[in-house]
Short mmCIF file of C-alpha atoms and ligand atoms in Angstrom, two decimals:
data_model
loop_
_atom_site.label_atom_id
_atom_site.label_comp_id
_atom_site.label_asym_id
_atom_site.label_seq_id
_atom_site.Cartn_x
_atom_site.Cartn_y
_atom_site.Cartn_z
CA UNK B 13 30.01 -2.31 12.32
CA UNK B 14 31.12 -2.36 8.74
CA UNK B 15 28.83 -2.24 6.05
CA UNK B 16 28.16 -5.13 3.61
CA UNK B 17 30.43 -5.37 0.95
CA UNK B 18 29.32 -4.45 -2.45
CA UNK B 19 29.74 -8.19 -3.41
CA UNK B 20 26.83 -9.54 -1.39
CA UNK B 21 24.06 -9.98 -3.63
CA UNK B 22 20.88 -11.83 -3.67
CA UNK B 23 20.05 -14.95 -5.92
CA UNK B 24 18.08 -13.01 -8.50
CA UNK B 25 16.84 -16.54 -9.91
CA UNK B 26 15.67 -18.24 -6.54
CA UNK B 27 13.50 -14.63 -6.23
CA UNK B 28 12.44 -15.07 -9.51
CA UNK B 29 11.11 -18.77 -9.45
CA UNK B 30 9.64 -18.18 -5.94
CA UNK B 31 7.53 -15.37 -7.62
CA UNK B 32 6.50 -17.37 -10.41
CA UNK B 33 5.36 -20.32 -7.56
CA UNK B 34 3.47 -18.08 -5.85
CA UNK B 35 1.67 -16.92 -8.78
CA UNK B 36 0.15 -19.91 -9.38
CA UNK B 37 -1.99 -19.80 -6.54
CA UNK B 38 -4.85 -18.11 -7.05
CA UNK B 39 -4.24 -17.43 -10.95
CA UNK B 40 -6.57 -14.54 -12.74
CA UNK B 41 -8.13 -14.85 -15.46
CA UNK B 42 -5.34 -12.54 -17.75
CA UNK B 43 -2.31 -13.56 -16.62
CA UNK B 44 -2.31 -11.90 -12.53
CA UNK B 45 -3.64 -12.98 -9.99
CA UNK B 46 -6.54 -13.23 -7.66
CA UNK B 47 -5.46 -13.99 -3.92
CA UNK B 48 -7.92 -12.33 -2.34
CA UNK B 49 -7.55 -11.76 1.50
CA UNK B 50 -9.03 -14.49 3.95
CA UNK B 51 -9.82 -16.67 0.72
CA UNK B 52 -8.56 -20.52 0.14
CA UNK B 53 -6.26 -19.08 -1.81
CA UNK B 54 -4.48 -17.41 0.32
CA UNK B 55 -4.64 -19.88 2.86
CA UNK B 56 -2.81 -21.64 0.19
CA UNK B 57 -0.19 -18.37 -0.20
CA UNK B 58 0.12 -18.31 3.06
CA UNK B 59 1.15 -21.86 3.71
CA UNK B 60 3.28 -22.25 1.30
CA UNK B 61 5.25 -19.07 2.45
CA UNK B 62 5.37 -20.51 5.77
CA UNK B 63 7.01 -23.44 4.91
CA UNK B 64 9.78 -21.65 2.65
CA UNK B 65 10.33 -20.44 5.84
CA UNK B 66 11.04 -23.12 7.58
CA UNK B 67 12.83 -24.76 5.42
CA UNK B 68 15.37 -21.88 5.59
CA UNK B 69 15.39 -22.27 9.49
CA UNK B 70 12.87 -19.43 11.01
CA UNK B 71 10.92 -20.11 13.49
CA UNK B 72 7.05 -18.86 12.58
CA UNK B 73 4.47 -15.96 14.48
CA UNK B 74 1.23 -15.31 14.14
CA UNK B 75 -0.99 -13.10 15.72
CA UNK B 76 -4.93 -12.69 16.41
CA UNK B 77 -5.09 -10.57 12.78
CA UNK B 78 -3.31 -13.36 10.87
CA UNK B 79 0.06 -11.46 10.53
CA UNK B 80 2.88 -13.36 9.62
CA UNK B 81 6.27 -13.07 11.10
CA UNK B 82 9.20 -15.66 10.21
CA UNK B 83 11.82 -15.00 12.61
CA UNK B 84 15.61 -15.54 11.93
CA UNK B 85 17.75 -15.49 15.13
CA UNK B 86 20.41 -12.67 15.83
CA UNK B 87 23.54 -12.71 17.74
CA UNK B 88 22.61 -10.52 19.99
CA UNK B 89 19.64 -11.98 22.37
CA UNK B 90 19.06 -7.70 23.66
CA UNK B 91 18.70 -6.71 20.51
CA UNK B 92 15.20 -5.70 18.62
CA UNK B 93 14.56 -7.29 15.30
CA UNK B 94 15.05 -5.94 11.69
CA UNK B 95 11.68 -6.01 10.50
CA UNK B 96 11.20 -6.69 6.59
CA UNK B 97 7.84 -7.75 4.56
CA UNK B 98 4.38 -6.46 2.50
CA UNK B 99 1.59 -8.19 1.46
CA UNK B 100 0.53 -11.26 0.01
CA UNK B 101 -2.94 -11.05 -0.85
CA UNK B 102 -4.15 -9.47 -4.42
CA UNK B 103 -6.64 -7.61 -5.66
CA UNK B 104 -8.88 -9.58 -7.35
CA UNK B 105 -7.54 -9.04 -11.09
CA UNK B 106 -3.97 -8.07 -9.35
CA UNK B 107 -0.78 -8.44 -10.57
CA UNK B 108 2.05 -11.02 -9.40
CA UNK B 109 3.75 -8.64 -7.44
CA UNK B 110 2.10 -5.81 -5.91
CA UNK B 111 2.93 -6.63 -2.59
CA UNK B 112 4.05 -10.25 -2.79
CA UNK B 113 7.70 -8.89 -3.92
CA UNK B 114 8.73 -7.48 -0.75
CA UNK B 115 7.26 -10.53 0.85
CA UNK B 116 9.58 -12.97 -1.07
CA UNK B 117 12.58 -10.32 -1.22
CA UNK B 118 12.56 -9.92 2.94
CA UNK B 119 12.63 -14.30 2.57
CA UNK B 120 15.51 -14.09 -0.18
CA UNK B 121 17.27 -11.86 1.92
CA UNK B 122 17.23 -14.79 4.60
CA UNK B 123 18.18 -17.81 2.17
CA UNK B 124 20.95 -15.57 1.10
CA UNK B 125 22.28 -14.75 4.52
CA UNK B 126 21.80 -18.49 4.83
CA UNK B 127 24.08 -19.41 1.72
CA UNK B 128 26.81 -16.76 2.60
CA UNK B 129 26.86 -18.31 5.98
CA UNK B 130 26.34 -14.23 8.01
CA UNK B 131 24.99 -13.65 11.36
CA UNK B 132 23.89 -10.52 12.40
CA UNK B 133 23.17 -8.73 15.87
CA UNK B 134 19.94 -8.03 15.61
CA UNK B 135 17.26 -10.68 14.15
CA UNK B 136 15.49 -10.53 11.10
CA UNK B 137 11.72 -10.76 10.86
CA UNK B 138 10.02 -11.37 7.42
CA UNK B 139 6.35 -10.70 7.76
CA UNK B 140 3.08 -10.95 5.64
CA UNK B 141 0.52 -8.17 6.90
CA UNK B 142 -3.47 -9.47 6.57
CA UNK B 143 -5.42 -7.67 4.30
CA UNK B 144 -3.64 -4.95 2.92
CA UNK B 145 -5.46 -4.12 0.00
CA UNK B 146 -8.68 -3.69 1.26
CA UNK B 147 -10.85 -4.69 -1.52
CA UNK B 148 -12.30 -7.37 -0.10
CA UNK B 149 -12.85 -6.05 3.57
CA UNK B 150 -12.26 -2.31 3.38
CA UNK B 151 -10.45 -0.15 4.65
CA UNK B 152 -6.94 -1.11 3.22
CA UNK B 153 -3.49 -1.93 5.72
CA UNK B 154 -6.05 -3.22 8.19
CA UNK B 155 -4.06 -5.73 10.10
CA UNK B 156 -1.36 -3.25 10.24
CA UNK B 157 -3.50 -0.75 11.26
CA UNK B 158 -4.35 -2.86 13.88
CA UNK B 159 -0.86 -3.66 14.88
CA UNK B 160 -0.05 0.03 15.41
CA UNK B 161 -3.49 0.76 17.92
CA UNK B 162 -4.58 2.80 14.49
CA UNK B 163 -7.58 0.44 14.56
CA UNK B 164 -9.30 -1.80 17.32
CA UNK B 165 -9.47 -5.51 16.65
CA UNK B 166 -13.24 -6.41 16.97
CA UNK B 167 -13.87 -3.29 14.80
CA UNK B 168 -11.71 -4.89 12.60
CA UNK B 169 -13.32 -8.74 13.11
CA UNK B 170 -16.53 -7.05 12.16
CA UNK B 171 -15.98 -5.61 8.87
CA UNK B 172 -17.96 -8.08 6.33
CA UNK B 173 -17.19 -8.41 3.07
CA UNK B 174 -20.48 -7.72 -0.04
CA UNK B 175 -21.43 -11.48 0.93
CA UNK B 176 -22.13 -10.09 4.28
CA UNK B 177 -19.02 -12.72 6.08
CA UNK B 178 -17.29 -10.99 8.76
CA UNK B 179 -13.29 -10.51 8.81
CA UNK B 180 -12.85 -12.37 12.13
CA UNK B 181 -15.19 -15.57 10.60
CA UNK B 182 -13.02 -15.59 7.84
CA UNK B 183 -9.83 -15.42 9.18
CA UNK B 184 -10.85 -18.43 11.21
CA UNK B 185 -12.48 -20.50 8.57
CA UNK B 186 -8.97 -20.64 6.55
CA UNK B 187 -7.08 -21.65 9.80
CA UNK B 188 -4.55 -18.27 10.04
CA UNK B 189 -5.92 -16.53 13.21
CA UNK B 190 -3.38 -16.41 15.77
CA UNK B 191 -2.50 -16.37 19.56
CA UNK B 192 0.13 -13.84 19.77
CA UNK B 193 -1.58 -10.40 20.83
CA UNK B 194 -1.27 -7.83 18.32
CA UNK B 195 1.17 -4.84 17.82
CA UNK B 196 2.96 -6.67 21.17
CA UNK B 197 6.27 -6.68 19.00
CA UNK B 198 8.60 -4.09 19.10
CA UNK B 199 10.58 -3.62 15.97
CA UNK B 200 14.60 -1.69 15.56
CA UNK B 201 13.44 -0.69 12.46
CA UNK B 202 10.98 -1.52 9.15
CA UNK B 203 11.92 -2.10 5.69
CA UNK B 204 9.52 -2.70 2.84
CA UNK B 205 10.29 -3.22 -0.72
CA UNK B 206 7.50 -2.36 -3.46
CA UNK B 207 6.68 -1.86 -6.68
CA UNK B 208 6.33 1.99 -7.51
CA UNK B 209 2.93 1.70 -9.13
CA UNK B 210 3.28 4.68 -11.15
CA UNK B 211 5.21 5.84 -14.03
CA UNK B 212 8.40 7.92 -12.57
CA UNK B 213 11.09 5.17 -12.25
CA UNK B 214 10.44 3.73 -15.88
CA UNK B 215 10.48 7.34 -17.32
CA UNK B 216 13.48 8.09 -15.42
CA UNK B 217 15.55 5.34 -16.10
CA UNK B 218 16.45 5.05 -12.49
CA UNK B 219 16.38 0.74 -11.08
CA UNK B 220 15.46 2.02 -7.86
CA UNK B 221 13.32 4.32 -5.68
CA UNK B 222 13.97 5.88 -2.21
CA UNK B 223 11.31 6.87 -0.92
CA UNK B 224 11.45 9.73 1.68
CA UNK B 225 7.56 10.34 1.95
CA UNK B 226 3.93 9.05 1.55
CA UNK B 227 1.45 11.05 -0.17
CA UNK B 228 -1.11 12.08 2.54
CA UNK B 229 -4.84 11.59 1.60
CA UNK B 230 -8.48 13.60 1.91
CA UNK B 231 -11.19 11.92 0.38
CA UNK B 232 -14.33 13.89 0.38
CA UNK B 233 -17.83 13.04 -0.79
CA UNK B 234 -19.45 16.00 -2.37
CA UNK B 235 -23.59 15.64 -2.94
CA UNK B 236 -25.10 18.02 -4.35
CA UNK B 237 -29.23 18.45 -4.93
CA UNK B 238 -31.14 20.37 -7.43
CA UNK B 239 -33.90 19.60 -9.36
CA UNK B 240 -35.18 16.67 -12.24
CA UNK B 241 -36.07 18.70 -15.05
CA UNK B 242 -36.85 17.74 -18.76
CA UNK B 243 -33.80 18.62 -20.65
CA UNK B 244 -36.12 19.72 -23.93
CA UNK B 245 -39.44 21.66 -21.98
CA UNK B 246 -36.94 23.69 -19.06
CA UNK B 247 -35.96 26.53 -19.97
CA UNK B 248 -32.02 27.39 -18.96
CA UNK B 249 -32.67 30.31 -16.67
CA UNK B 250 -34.94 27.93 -14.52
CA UNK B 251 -33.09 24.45 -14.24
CA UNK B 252 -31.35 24.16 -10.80
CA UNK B 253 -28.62 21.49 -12.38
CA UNK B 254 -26.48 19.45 -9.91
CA UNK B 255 -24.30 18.16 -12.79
CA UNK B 256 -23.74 21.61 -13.96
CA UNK B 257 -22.18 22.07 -10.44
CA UNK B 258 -20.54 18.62 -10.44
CA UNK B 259 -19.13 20.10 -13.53
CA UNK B 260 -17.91 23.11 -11.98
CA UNK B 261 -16.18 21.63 -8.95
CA UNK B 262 -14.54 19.02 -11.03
CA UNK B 263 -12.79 21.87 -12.63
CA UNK B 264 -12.17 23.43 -9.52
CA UNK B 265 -10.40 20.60 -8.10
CA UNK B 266 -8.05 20.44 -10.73
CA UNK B 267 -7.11 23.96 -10.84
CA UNK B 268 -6.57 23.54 -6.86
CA UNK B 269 -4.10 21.08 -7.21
CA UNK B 270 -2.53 22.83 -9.79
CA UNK B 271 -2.07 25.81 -7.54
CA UNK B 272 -0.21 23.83 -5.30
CA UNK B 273 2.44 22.65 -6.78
CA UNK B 274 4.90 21.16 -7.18
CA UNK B 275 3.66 17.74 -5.57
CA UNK B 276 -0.18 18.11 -5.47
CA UNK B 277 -2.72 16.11 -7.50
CA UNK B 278 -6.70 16.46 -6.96
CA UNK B 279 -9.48 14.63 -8.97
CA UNK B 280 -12.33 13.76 -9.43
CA UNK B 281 -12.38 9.81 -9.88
CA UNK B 282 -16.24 8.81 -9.11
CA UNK B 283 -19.14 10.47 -10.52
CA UNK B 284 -22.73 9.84 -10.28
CA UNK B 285 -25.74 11.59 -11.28
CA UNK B 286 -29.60 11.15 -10.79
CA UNK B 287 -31.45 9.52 -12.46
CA UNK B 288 -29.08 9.59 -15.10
CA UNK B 289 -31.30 9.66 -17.83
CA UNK B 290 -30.69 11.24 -21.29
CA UNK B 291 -33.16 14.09 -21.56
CA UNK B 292 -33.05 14.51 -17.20
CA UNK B 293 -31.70 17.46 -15.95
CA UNK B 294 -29.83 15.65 -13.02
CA UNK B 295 -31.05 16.74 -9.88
CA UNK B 296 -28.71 14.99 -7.78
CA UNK B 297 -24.86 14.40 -7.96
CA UNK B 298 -22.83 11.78 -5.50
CA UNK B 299 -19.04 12.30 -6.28
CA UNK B 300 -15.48 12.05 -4.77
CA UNK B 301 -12.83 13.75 -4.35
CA UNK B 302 -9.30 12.51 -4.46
CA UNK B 303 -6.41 15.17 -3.23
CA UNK B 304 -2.72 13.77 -2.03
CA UNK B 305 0.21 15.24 -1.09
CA UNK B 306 3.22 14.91 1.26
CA UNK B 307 3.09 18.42 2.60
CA UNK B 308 0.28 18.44 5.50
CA UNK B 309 -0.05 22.44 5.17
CA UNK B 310 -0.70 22.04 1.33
CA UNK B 311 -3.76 18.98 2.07
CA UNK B 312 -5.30 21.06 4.66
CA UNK B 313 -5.44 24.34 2.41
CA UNK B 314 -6.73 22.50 -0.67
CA UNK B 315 -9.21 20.94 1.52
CA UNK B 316 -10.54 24.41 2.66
CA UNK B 317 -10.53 26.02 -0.46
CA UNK B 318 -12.68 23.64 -1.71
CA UNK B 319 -15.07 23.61 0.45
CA UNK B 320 -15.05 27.57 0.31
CA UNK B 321 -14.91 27.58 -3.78
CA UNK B 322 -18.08 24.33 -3.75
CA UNK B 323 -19.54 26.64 -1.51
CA UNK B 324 -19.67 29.61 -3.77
CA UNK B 325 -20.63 27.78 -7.05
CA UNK B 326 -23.70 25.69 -5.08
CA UNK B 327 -25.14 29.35 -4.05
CA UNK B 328 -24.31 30.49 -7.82
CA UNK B 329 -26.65 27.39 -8.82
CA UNK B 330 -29.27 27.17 -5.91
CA UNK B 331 -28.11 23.65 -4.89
CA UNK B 332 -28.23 22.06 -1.79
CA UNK B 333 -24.60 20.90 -0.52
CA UNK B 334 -23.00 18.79 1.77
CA UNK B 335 -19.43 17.72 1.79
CA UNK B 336 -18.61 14.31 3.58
CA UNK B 337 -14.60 13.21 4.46
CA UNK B 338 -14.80 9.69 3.63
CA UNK B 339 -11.20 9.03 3.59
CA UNK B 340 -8.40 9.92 5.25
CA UNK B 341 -4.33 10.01 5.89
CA UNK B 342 -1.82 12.13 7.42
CA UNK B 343 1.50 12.98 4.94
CA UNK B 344 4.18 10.59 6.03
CA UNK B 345 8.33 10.99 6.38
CA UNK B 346 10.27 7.99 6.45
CA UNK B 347 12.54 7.74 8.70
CA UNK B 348 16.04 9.79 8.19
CA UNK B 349 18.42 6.97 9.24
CA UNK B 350 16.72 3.94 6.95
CA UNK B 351 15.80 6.03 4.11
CA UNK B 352 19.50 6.73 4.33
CA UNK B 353 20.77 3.10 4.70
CA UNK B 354 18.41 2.71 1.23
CA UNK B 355 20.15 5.28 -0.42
CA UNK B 356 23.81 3.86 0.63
CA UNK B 357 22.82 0.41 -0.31
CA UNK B 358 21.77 2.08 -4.03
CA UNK B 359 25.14 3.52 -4.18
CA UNK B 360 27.36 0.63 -3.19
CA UNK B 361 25.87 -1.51 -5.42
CA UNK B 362 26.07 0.57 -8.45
CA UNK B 363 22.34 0.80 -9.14
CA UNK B 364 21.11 4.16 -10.21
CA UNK B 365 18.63 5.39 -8.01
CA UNK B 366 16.45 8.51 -7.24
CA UNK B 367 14.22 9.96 -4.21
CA UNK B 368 10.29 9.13 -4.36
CA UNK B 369 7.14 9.88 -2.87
CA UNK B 370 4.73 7.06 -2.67
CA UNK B 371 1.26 7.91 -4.29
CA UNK B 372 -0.25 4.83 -2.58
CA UNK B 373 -0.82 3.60 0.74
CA UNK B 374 1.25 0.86 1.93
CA UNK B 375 1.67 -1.20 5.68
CA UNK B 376 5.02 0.71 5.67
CA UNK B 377 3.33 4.28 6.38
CA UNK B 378 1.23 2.57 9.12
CA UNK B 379 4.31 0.68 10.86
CA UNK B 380 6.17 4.26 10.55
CA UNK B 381 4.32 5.42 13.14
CA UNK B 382 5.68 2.73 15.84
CA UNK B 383 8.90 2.32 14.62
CA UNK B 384 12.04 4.02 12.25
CA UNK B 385 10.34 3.20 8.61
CA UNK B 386 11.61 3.02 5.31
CA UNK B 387 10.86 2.06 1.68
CA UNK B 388 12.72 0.62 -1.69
CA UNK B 389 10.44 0.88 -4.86
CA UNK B 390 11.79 -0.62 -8.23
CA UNK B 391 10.01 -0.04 -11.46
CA UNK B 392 7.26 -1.55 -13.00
CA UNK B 393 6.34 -1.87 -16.67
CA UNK B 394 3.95 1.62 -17.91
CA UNK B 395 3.74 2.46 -14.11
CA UNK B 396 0.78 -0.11 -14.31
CA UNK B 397 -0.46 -2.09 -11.09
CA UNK B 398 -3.90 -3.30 -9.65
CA UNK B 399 -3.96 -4.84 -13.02
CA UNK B 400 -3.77 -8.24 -13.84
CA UNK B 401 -1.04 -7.01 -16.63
CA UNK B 402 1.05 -5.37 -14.06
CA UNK B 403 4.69 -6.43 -15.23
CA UNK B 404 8.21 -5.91 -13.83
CA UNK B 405 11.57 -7.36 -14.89
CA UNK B 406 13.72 -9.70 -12.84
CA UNK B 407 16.52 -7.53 -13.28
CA UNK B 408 14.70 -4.85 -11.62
CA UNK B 409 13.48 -7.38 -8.82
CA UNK B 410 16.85 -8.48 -8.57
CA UNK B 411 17.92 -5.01 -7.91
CA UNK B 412 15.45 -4.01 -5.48
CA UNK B 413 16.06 -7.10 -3.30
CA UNK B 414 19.59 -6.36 -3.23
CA UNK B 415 19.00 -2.64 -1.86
CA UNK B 416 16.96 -4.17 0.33
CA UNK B 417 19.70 -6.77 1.59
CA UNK B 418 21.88 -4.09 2.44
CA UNK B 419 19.77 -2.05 4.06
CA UNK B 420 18.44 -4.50 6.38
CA UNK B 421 22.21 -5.94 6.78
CA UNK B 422 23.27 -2.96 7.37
CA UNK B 423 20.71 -2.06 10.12
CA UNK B 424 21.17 -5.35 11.56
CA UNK B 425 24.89 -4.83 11.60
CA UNK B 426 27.27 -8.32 10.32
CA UNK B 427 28.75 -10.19 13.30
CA UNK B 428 30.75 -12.93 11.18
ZN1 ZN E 22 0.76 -3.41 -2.26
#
């Protein structure tokens, strides 16, 4: 099957005004947005998505986790759907995107195969994963965890929110729980269009991003226990001093990462110590460690180093240590043949583009595992996101959506 020409574009303005509609539900209180999962709000985002969707003909899924799928019918009756969508809930001061862009590109991509009059062989499926962020009920990409048997549904109906109301209540309060069995579907392939969330496009000067991996994740929970002290009365050679060590490891976990480069990180990003008084020696620290990167044998030897170099400095110190995983995610590669069909569609259509390696988790590195995967990212404004400022241009949505036409068109192969 040929591939789309280069003149098939999206309606960059349509996208545009269906962001800006969908922003004003659930407004923040700067500018963003605050859609929380399971809320009235997005009840309201939800609805309102649905019936853009019918008006431009799908027919409408939803499953027992509240997953979306509009359905647009293929030529072929065999053949496995195109699968094409993110999130629409927010954090709660989000931005007007995260999320909610590839969720109105994969429904521009429909509208536009609608106005060009195309039919394809295999369907197209725009979907709306529950509860991606996480915030709200943790952990994050929960419903598409579930989908993919990464996670078992009443584990997931039982995770409450800090008002104590349970996922599966909630989801049934706002009217979104489904019939449909979950992770029953069987997709050809998954697309999913982002925001990058980080600096490297804008810096660049690249309009799009193909990503080829996802960062894999070990978060681990360091305590460490010596002794309250008076800061003034102790002298130094007797203070046992968790935030000494604290200190220590923090520096350790930078030096880690930087010994693994290129493509490491590590930090420390949460710190507590006990009592945390001004003239206390602190004789307890609670803190977390953050290391990512897409090379499995890098995470696993960062990991063991620093437990072996926490190790030595908490014997240095007399402290008591323990060292708790409290997060967790294998490294992920996209798939060879979409990541490719994203990389054509950048070069047909003239946008300049570059390889990328997602530093956050999306619903994309989840449905990777069940089916071939891949990712667009376009820029956004000082790399900023999870921020109610969070700021991209329509020229750079525009773009996006129309890498992501192509690829999906492409996959789904043009019968007239
Ligand atoms: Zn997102």
């Amino acid at each position: 099957m040929a591939a789309p020409g280069e003149n098939l574009r999206i309606n960059g303005d349509r996208l545009w005004d269906s962001l800006m509609e969908m922003a004003k539900i659930g407004p923040g209180v700067a500018g963003g947005n605050n859609r929380q999962t399971l809320t009235d709000e997005d009840g309201d985002g939800r609805a309102l998505f649905q019936r853009w969707c019918e008006d431009a003909g799908c027919t409408m899924g939803l499953d027992q986790m509240g997953n979306m799928f509009a359905h647009r019918a293929g030529a072929d009756p065999e053949a496995l759907p195109i699968y094409v969508g993110s999130h629409l809930d927010t954090q709660p001061t989000g931005g007007k995107y995260d999320g909610v862009l590839g969720v109105l590109g994969g429904l521009e991509i429909l509208r536009s195969l609608n106005d060009l009059g195309i039919k394809t062989k295999h369907p197209i499926v725009v979907t709306n994963f529950t509860n991606e962020e996480g915030t709200r009920f943790a952990p994050a990409m929960l419903a598409s965890g579930v989908f993919i048997g990464m996670h078992d549904q009443d584990w997931a109906y039982d995770r409450v929110d800090a008002e104590g109301k349970r996922f599966g209540d909630e989801l049934q309060r706002i009217g979104w729980r489904g019939d449909e069995e979950v992770g029953k579907r069987k997709m050809h392939a998954f697309f999913e269009l982002h925001i990058e969330q980080g600096p490297i496009l804008e810096a660049e000067g690249k309009e799009i991003g193909v990503v080829t991996h996802g960062q894999g994740l070990w978060w681990l929970e360091v305590t460490l226990t010596g002794k309250d002290a008076h800061t003034g009365s102790t002298p130094m050679d007797m203070r046992v001093n968790a935030g000494l060590g604290m200190a220590r490891i923090t520096e350790a976990v930078h030096r880690i990462a930087m010994d693994h480069q290129p493509g490491a990180v590590g930090a420390v990003g949460q710190a507590n110590v006990y009592p945390n008084s001004r003239n206390v020696i602190p004789g307890k620290a609670v803190f977390t460690i953050d290391f990512r990167t897409p090379d499995l044998d890098k995470l696993t030897a960062m990991r063991s180093r620093l437990e072996a170099e926490a190790a030595e400095i908490a014997a240095d110190l007399g402290l008591g240590l323990t060292i708790e995983p409290v997060g967790h995610f294998d490294p992920v590669t996209f798939d060879d043949g979409c990541v490719g069909a994203v990389r054509d569609a950048a070069e047909r259509l003239g946008y300049s583009h570059m390889n990328l390696i997602s530093g956050a988790g999306h619903d994309a590195c989840w449905i990777n595992r069940v089916a071939p995967t891949a990712m667009v990212m376009c820029p956004c404004v000082d790399g900023l996101s999870h921020n109610e400022a969070e700021e991209i241009s329509k020229d750079w949505a525009t773009a996006g959506t129309d890498v992501l036409f192509h690829a999906v068109v492409e996959t789904a192969g043009i019968v007239s």
